[in-house]
Amino acid sequence: MKFYTFFRRNLKEIVRDPLSLIFCIGFPAILLIVFRIIFSSMGEKVYEATPQFRIDQLVPNMCLFGFTFLSLFVGMLLAKDRTTSFLARLRSTSLRPADFMLGYAVPMLPIALFQEIILLFIGLLFGLNLTANVFFMLLALLPCSVLFIACGVLIGLVLSDKSVGGVASILVNVAVFLSGMFFPVSAMSGGFVTFMKVLPYIHISQIAKTVLTGSGVIEFSVWGSVGILAIYTLALTALSVVVFAKKLRKDNF
Amino acid sequence: MEAIQTKNLNKTFKDKVAVDGLNLTVHRGELYTLLGVNGAGKTTAIRMLTCLARPTSGEAKVCGYDVISEREKVKERIGVSPQETSVAPNLTVKENLRFFADLTLPKAEREKAVGEMIELFRLGEFEKKKAKLLSGGWQRQLSIAMALIGKPQVLFLDEPTLGLDVIARRRLWEVVQSLKGKMTILLTTHYMEEAEVLSDRVGVLARGKLYTEGTVEEIETRTNSNSLEEAFVAITKEAEQ
Ligand SMILES: Nc1ncnc2c1ncn2[C@@H]1O[C@H](COP(=O)(O)OP(=O)(O)OP(=O)(O)O)[C@@H](O)[C@H]1O
Ligand SMILES: [Mg+2]
């Protein structure tokens, strides 16, 4: 029950910050609309050559883009609570370590779900076919957000509230470029694609697209993608739990 | 059983000794004030007693429970108003209070306790306002109310009147006086008048050591001074040498 109390506080804290709504939901939503308008005005040829801007790929990609901001906002909240000694004050209440960790991380899940639903809704307006697979895609994407949440918790634990913004925006850019969100990965080959495959981001696109259409964005088994993403997610989550637990025991959180 | 008892409590940061062999006893229901110049070790002592910092050596008990091995028991029994104002910025005044009530009180008492705190600290006018929109002094009072709402057995107030205007300060004194006897209070302050008005006993910390303690009168007599301020200056000067 203490967890729920803390969960509610953190959810309110983020949702009531207009910036978090603008970035987590407004920004990806506007990009989605803008890309749709630009690319639907172009000829068939361009459209064929840029599958990543087709609506069935644009929606999951914008979800991924939106997820990167979850890192920013959970990181900011945690770092701010550390610098304002709000967290210190909570440490002298009977909240347990698990309450702290889940209390910061779990509120990001409903936000991620909300992002997905908004983007899906816009996607439907712009010609996405409403099939059962669309819902399965949303379900498949949701656990992918855990990677970004764990990452945000980690940033918020080790950085000051002033540096969280900078570091998180680097991560946003890395994720954007290395997820193949904006270029046609299927038409690419060579070292860069291999590099992208080593990182988790492209695998999120791979999973989403496979669930939606039955074929992926790269020549790669979808279960391989699930495996790689799971390893990253588990490793990052474990690391953030360890750092969190260690910090809770330290004098200066 | 004493409300607070420390035995040879030490805290060292690298080579800096912040608290040095502190032997402090605060009786139940007593209001004890720690005086000391900036950096004397007041906050560090409170942080150890409230389970936020680990003692380097020595022992500390709050309500009879060890602050390390029985910290959960300690945490259930204390309220802490930190030196820095600390509230949840995007929560309203009422929600901030409710948040701490939810963390510290049984369900049936929460709503009532929130109302009592709003009344006691005259926060009614702002109860629906986000905490970050309050003035510094009002945020301060909310921050203190959040420490008090759980009806702790031992209340720690680290420079509670920092940043309060004269009127608010006096009102807070009244609040603190109304709590006397109901709970044990450990307070720190830089205002001698505050210590005189509120304390049952006063202790003077200098360079992490407790130099003297007693009632205000006892301390004045001991140092041949006419006021607590004079006594405090004399003790601190002596300690510096
Ligand atoms: N985390 C820390 N790391 C290193 N030194 C510290 C730390 N916390 C406190 N100190 C040092 O310990 C000493 C005591 O600090 P403390 O904050 O307890 O003083 P204080 O009596 O509360 O002072 P003030 O009246 O200014 O609040 C100071 O010299 C301070 O620099
Ligand atoms: Mg202090």
XYZ file of C-alpha atoms and ligand atoms in Angstrom:
526
model
C 0.000 0.000 0.000
C 2.918 2.338 0.678
C 4.085 1.619 -2.835
C 0.747 2.744 -4.212
C 0.894 5.980 -2.229
C 4.306 6.759 -3.641
C 3.283 5.606 -7.122
C 0.381 8.049 -7.112
C 2.543 10.912 -6.005
C 5.077 10.277 -8.753
C 2.444 9.869 -11.433
C 0.825 13.155 -10.432
C 4.179 14.883 -10.275
C 4.954 13.945 -13.889
C 1.516 14.266 -15.417
C 1.026 17.720 -13.943
C 4.201 18.993 -15.507
C 3.092 20.446 -18.849
C 6.552 19.832 -20.311
C 6.271 16.106 -19.831
C 2.984 16.041 -21.703
C 4.394 18.163 -24.508
C 7.423 15.921 -24.949
C 6.025 12.493 -24.160
C 2.828 12.860 -26.122
C 2.648 16.112 -28.086
C 6.034 15.878 -29.779
C 5.739 12.317 -31.162
C 2.126 12.986 -32.111
C 3.032 16.105 -34.079
C 5.949 14.348 -35.780
C 3.643 11.523 -36.755
C 1.201 13.958 -38.329
C 3.909 16.007 -40.046
C 5.603 12.957 -41.554
C 2.313 11.640 -42.797
C 1.474 14.908 -44.479
C 4.937 15.275 -46.051
C 5.187 11.736 -47.333
C 1.656 11.366 -48.560
C 2.196 14.430 -50.726
C 5.173 12.782 -52.413
C 4.973 10.487 -55.382
C 4.602 6.704 -55.228
C 8.338 6.201 -55.872
C 9.529 8.064 -52.828
C 6.865 6.359 -50.851
C 8.077 2.935 -51.994
C 11.681 3.748 -51.158
C 10.925 4.965 -47.646
C 8.981 2.203 -45.928
C 9.869 3.618 -42.528
C 7.476 6.483 -43.154
C 4.535 4.289 -44.029
C 1.856 4.532 -41.421
C 2.254 0.945 -40.183
C 5.880 1.623 -39.387
C 5.562 5.249 -38.424
C 3.183 4.512 -35.553
C 5.464 2.039 -33.736
C 8.498 4.199 -34.492
C 6.857 7.233 -32.948
C 5.934 5.097 -29.924
C 9.606 4.247 -29.590
C 10.464 7.918 -30.003
C 7.971 8.790 -27.281
C 9.426 6.138 -24.972
C 12.822 7.839 -25.053
C 11.239 10.761 -23.223
C 10.169 8.439 -20.414
C 13.866 8.209 -19.538
C 14.064 11.971 -19.410
C 11.082 12.465 -17.156
C 11.628 9.650 -14.690
C 15.283 10.693 -14.500
C 14.383 14.317 -13.861
C 11.876 13.466 -11.159
C 14.306 11.207 -9.334
C 17.239 13.612 -9.630
C 15.087 16.503 -8.433
C 13.851 14.517 -5.453
C 17.475 13.829 -4.589
C 18.614 17.442 -4.792
C 15.629 18.880 -2.925
C 16.169 16.313 -0.157
C 12.624 15.102 -0.678
C 14.026 11.642 -1.112
C 16.073 11.987 2.069
C 12.935 12.902 3.888
C 11.152 9.862 2.482
C 14.045 7.682 3.523
C 13.234 8.410 7.140
C 9.684 7.117 6.653
C 8.863 3.436 6.533
C 8.960 3.192 2.712
C 11.020 0.135 1.769
C 13.640 -0.045 -0.990
C 11.222 -1.883 -3.311
C 8.615 0.850 -2.745
C 11.125 3.450 -3.875
C 12.210 1.603 -6.990
C 8.754 0.548 -8.162
C 7.336 3.878 -7.067
C 9.471 5.699 -9.605
C 9.409 3.128 -12.397
C 5.838 1.835 -12.509
C 4.048 5.189 -13.056
C 5.872 5.402 -16.380
C 3.971 2.367 -17.673
C 0.526 3.989 -17.774
C 2.176 7.005 -19.385
C 3.736 4.731 -22.020
C 0.379 3.087 -22.610
C -1.292 6.454 -22.954
C 1.359 7.509 -25.486
C 0.679 4.391 -27.513
C -3.061 4.868 -27.494
C -2.830 8.502 -28.612
C -0.394 7.605 -31.400
C -2.513 4.671 -32.451
C -5.557 6.897 -32.580
C -3.759 9.416 -34.797
C -2.487 6.510 -36.914
C -6.069 5.346 -37.453
C -7.050 8.818 -38.594
C -4.208 8.697 -41.097
C -5.096 5.419 -42.656
C -3.791 2.696 -40.361
C -6.001 -0.369 -40.675
C -7.648 -1.307 -37.457
C -6.949 -5.008 -37.031
C -6.349 -7.251 -34.064
C -2.642 -7.061 -34.869
C -2.659 -3.372 -34.012
C -3.599 -4.241 -30.468
C -1.035 -7.001 -30.295
C 1.551 -4.493 -31.434
C 0.611 -2.144 -28.618
C 0.894 -4.999 -26.151
C 4.259 -6.014 -27.568
C 5.576 -2.454 -27.421
C 4.630 -1.822 -23.822
C 7.293 -4.096 -22.266
C 9.832 -2.452 -24.584
C 9.307 0.773 -22.635
C 10.869 -0.861 -19.580
C 14.284 -0.490 -21.189
C 13.855 3.280 -21.337
C 12.387 3.495 -17.853
C 15.281 1.552 -16.312
C 17.674 3.756 -18.211
C 15.964 6.882 -16.874
C 16.055 5.600 -13.310
C 19.773 4.970 -13.684
C 20.415 8.461 -15.037
C 18.335 9.998 -12.270
C 20.280 8.069 -9.647
C 23.746 9.143 -10.708
C 23.299 12.593 -12.255
C 22.196 15.916 -10.853
C 18.852 17.288 -11.997
C 20.708 19.808 -14.165
C 22.646 17.216 -16.148
C 19.795 14.728 -16.562
C 18.287 16.820 -19.362
C 21.498 16.884 -21.377
C 22.350 13.232 -21.024
C 18.793 12.089 -21.650
C 18.605 14.110 -24.862
C 21.796 12.433 -26.090
C 20.081 9.124 -25.444
C 17.015 10.299 -27.338
C 19.193 11.074 -30.350
C 21.088 7.811 -30.146
C 17.838 5.888 -30.004
C 16.379 7.832 -32.903
C 19.369 7.262 -35.184
C 20.142 3.721 -34.222
C 16.574 2.463 -34.356
C 16.460 3.143 -38.091
C 13.413 5.235 -37.411
C 14.275 7.715 -40.131
C 16.047 5.651 -42.746
C 15.216 2.516 -44.727
C 17.181 -0.153 -42.877
C 15.880 -2.931 -45.099
C 17.703 -1.346 -48.031
C 20.953 -0.962 -46.112
C 23.778 -3.355 -45.414
C 27.280 -3.392 -43.946
C 28.887 -2.508 -40.659
C 26.437 0.155 -39.651
C 23.495 -2.190 -39.775
C 25.460 -4.740 -37.773
C 26.160 -2.036 -35.231
C 22.476 -1.231 -35.063
C 21.694 -4.881 -34.517
C 24.015 -5.013 -31.539
C 22.057 -2.206 -29.886
C 18.520 -2.745 -28.643
C 16.659 -0.026 -30.529
C 16.263 -1.576 -33.980
C 14.886 -4.688 -32.352
C 11.952 -2.734 -31.001
C 11.041 -1.700 -34.550
C 11.609 -5.286 -35.649
C 9.249 -6.686 -33.035
C 6.554 -4.070 -33.647
C 6.602 -4.426 -37.401
C 6.621 -8.224 -37.256
C 3.649 -8.327 -34.933
C 1.794 -5.874 -37.137
C 2.558 -7.175 -40.606
C 4.237 -10.544 -40.211
C 7.557 -9.342 -41.611
C 10.286 -7.321 -39.932
C 12.397 -4.312 -40.846
C 15.677 -6.264 -41.017
C 16.769 -9.774 -41.962
C 16.661 -11.100 -38.456
C 14.554 -13.547 -36.521
C 11.966 -11.820 -34.389
C 12.767 -14.146 -31.515
C 16.372 -13.093 -31.812
C 15.167 -9.523 -31.452
C 13.073 -10.423 -28.427
C 16.116 -12.137 -26.910
C 18.467 -9.217 -27.473
C 15.946 -6.719 -26.155
C 15.254 -8.916 -23.124
C 18.948 -9.138 -22.325
C 19.368 -5.359 -22.498
C 16.235 -4.755 -20.479
C 17.123 -7.268 -17.786
C 20.710 -6.062 -17.547
C 19.746 -2.410 -17.310
C 16.955 -3.126 -14.827
C 19.273 -5.211 -12.667
C 21.911 -2.503 -12.786
C 19.465 0.205 -11.779
C 18.149 -1.945 -8.918
C 21.680 -2.543 -7.654
C 22.645 1.125 -7.893
C 19.377 2.171 -6.267
C 19.814 -0.253 -3.377
C 23.383 0.868 -2.897
C 22.422 4.532 -2.934
C 19.623 3.989 -0.437
C 22.183 2.708 2.003
C 24.568 5.571 1.426
C 24.694 8.797 3.424
C 24.319 11.193 0.577
C 21.711 10.068 -1.786
C 13.510 4.582 28.477
C 14.884 7.803 27.020
C 13.522 9.275 23.791
C 17.002 9.840 22.407
C 20.219 8.428 23.733
C 23.612 8.451 22.072
C 26.843 6.994 23.337
C 30.105 8.291 21.993
C 28.525 8.912 18.612
C 30.941 9.855 15.848
C 30.649 10.829 12.227
C 33.661 11.430 10.051
C 33.639 12.525 6.414
C 36.994 11.589 4.926
C 39.251 13.568 7.275
C 36.536 15.915 8.560
C 35.101 15.072 11.964
C 31.505 16.322 11.866
C 30.257 14.794 15.123
C 32.775 13.947 17.774
C 31.969 11.634 20.682
C 28.448 12.879 21.182
C 26.729 11.740 24.363
C 23.242 13.078 24.183
C 20.220 12.176 26.247
C 16.791 13.623 25.583
C 14.005 12.587 27.937
C 10.494 11.692 26.869
C 8.290 14.700 26.305
C 11.230 17.043 26.531
C 12.077 19.831 24.085
C 15.804 19.880 23.598
C 17.531 22.509 21.498
C 20.900 22.021 19.867
C 22.765 25.270 19.363
C 25.950 25.637 17.374
C 27.597 27.778 14.731
C 27.454 26.845 11.043
C 29.183 23.534 10.559
C 29.055 22.591 14.245
C 27.476 19.237 13.392
C 23.800 19.741 14.253
C 22.396 18.493 10.977
C 24.814 15.588 10.853
C 23.717 14.536 14.351
C 20.068 14.701 13.301
C 20.785 12.775 10.111
C 22.289 9.951 12.144
C 19.373 9.923 14.557
C 16.875 9.802 11.694
C 18.569 6.888 9.909
C 19.802 9.003 7.001
C 23.504 8.821 7.754
C 25.416 5.939 9.224
C 27.430 6.680 12.340
C 31.151 6.099 11.868
C 31.243 4.719 15.391
C 29.302 4.817 18.626
C 25.697 4.090 19.353
C 22.427 5.927 18.967
C 18.999 4.935 20.147
C 15.669 6.566 19.452
C 12.709 5.405 21.548
C 14.981 2.629 22.756
C 15.682 1.320 19.238
C 19.061 1.295 17.606
C 19.256 3.583 14.570
C 21.110 0.959 12.556
C 19.958 -2.481 13.579
C 16.364 -1.450 14.341
C 15.960 1.387 11.901
C 12.505 0.310 10.738
C 11.212 0.658 14.309
C 12.884 4.037 14.600
C 11.420 5.279 11.307
C 7.908 4.387 12.424
C 8.259 6.598 15.455
C 9.877 9.762 14.160
C 8.975 12.829 12.150
C 11.640 14.889 10.434
C 11.525 18.422 9.148
C 14.776 18.776 7.224
C 16.887 21.921 7.178
C 15.946 22.464 3.539
C 12.302 23.005 2.754
C 11.167 19.871 1.031
C 7.726 19.384 -0.441
C 6.337 17.673 -3.541
C 6.176 20.664 -5.936
C 3.329 19.567 -8.219
C 1.116 18.262 -5.444
C -1.311 20.632 -3.766
C -0.892 21.567 -0.127
C -3.616 19.142 0.832
C -2.148 16.343 -1.295
C 1.272 16.845 0.226
C -0.200 16.445 3.683
C -2.297 13.509 2.604
C 0.761 11.874 1.066
C 2.597 11.928 4.373
C -0.548 10.936 6.254
C -0.864 7.915 3.955
C 2.729 6.976 4.692
C 2.505 7.327 8.440
C -1.039 6.966 9.787
C -3.699 4.254 9.901
C -6.363 4.766 7.257
C -9.096 5.950 9.585
C -7.036 8.848 10.963
C -5.664 10.301 7.759
C -8.400 12.621 6.597
C -8.828 14.097 10.055
C -5.099 14.624 10.492
C -4.913 16.528 7.198
C -7.667 18.858 8.388
C -5.939 19.374 11.714
C -2.650 20.314 10.083
C -4.349 22.729 7.699
C -5.992 24.360 10.683
C -2.905 24.340 12.899
C -0.688 25.911 10.251
C -3.459 28.093 8.781
C -2.957 26.611 5.349
C -6.677 26.680 4.511
C -6.340 29.548 2.059
C -3.836 27.569 -0.042
C -5.020 24.020 0.431
C -5.808 23.513 -3.251
C -2.733 25.341 -4.516
C 0.292 23.484 -5.841
C 3.068 23.577 -3.266
C 5.524 25.122 -5.697
C 3.296 28.164 -6.056
C 3.422 29.021 -2.349
C 5.888 31.585 -1.040
C 9.079 30.256 0.550
C 7.822 30.790 4.073
C 4.543 29.008 3.449
C 6.324 26.118 1.775
C 8.443 25.970 4.901
C 5.393 25.711 7.118
C 3.933 23.019 4.900
C 7.234 21.155 5.087
C 7.040 21.225 8.889
C 3.385 20.197 8.906
C 4.347 17.153 6.828
C 6.774 16.105 9.546
C 4.155 16.521 12.237
C 1.181 14.890 10.583
C 2.190 11.327 11.499
C 1.968 12.181 15.236
C 5.544 11.053 15.796
C 6.864 10.163 19.221
C 10.028 12.070 18.461
C 10.004 15.123 16.210
C 13.188 16.503 14.666
C 13.053 20.132 13.604
C 16.219 21.306 11.880
C 16.118 25.114 11.852
C 12.329 25.163 11.534
C 11.968 28.945 11.507
C 14.537 29.510 8.758
C 13.024 31.961 6.299
C 9.884 32.708 8.295
C 8.702 36.253 8.943
C 8.307 37.495 12.519
C 4.617 36.709 12.668
C 4.987 33.232 11.170
C 7.895 32.524 13.488
C 5.865 33.401 16.549
C 2.968 31.357 15.300
C 5.260 28.398 14.837
C 6.497 28.866 18.396
C 2.906 28.624 19.555
C 2.438 25.458 17.552
C 5.604 23.949 19.012
C 4.584 24.977 22.517
C 1.224 23.315 22.066
C 3.072 20.091 21.253
C 5.227 20.201 24.357
C 4.734 17.193 26.561
C 2.852 15.360 23.821
C 5.990 14.395 21.963
C 9.717 14.671 22.322
C 11.222 17.397 20.177
C 14.810 17.893 19.108
C 15.225 21.314 17.590
C 18.112 23.267 16.130
C 18.163 27.003 15.666
C 20.395 30.017 15.259
C 17.961 32.253 17.155
C 18.730 32.480 20.858
C 15.316 33.909 21.644
C 13.737 30.860 20.061
C 15.812 28.549 22.217
C 14.906 30.548 25.322
C 11.191 30.555 24.603
C 10.860 26.905 23.643
C 13.473 24.711 25.262
C 13.388 22.628 28.374
C 17.094 22.077 27.925
C 19.719 23.402 25.575
C 22.959 21.812 24.381
C 25.781 23.687 22.721
C 27.656 21.891 19.958
C 30.998 23.162 18.729
C 33.201 21.321 16.272
C 31.065 18.246 16.678
C 31.420 18.126 20.457
C 28.738 18.813 23.033
C 30.352 21.471 25.196
C 27.661 22.155 27.679
C 24.025 21.427 28.309
C 21.305 22.328 30.757
C 18.426 24.731 31.162
C 18.952 28.237 29.843
C 19.435 29.531 33.397
C 21.957 26.835 34.240
C 24.008 27.643 31.169
C 23.924 31.363 31.892
C 25.005 30.832 35.484
C 27.761 28.439 34.511
C 29.249 30.927 32.095
C 28.573 33.999 34.195
C 26.494 35.513 31.445
C 23.418 37.722 31.400
C 21.878 36.156 28.341
C 21.908 32.925 26.419
C 23.524 34.728 23.503
C 26.403 35.899 25.674
C 26.789 32.407 27.081
C 26.695 30.857 23.621
C 29.381 33.220 22.310
C 31.578 32.532 25.326
C 31.255 28.757 25.006
C 31.836 28.757 21.253
C 34.891 31.019 21.576
C 36.352 28.784 24.236
C 35.745 25.732 22.076
C 37.457 27.314 19.101
C 40.669 27.713 21.077
N 28.136 14.791 3.209
C 29.155 15.446 3.720
N 30.406 15.288 3.220
C 31.440 15.940 3.745
N 31.355 16.769 4.773
C 30.156 16.976 5.320
C 28.994 16.334 4.827
N 27.925 16.715 5.565
C 28.410 17.576 6.471
N 29.749 17.725 6.348
C 30.601 18.560 7.188
O 30.318 18.269 8.517
C 30.346 19.451 9.302
C 29.033 19.583 10.051
O 28.008 19.901 9.134
P 26.490 20.061 9.581
O 25.695 20.233 8.357
O 26.155 18.963 10.504
O 26.547 21.424 10.384
P 25.359 22.247 11.036
O 25.676 22.397 12.482
O 24.063 21.665 10.705
O 25.546 23.656 10.316
P 24.456 24.734 9.841
O 24.100 25.561 11.007
O 25.197 25.538 8.843
O 23.310 23.997 9.278
C 30.635 20.591 8.340
O 31.991 20.902 8.421
C 30.304 20.013 6.998
O 31.111 20.590 6.022
Mg 22.468 22.262 9.691
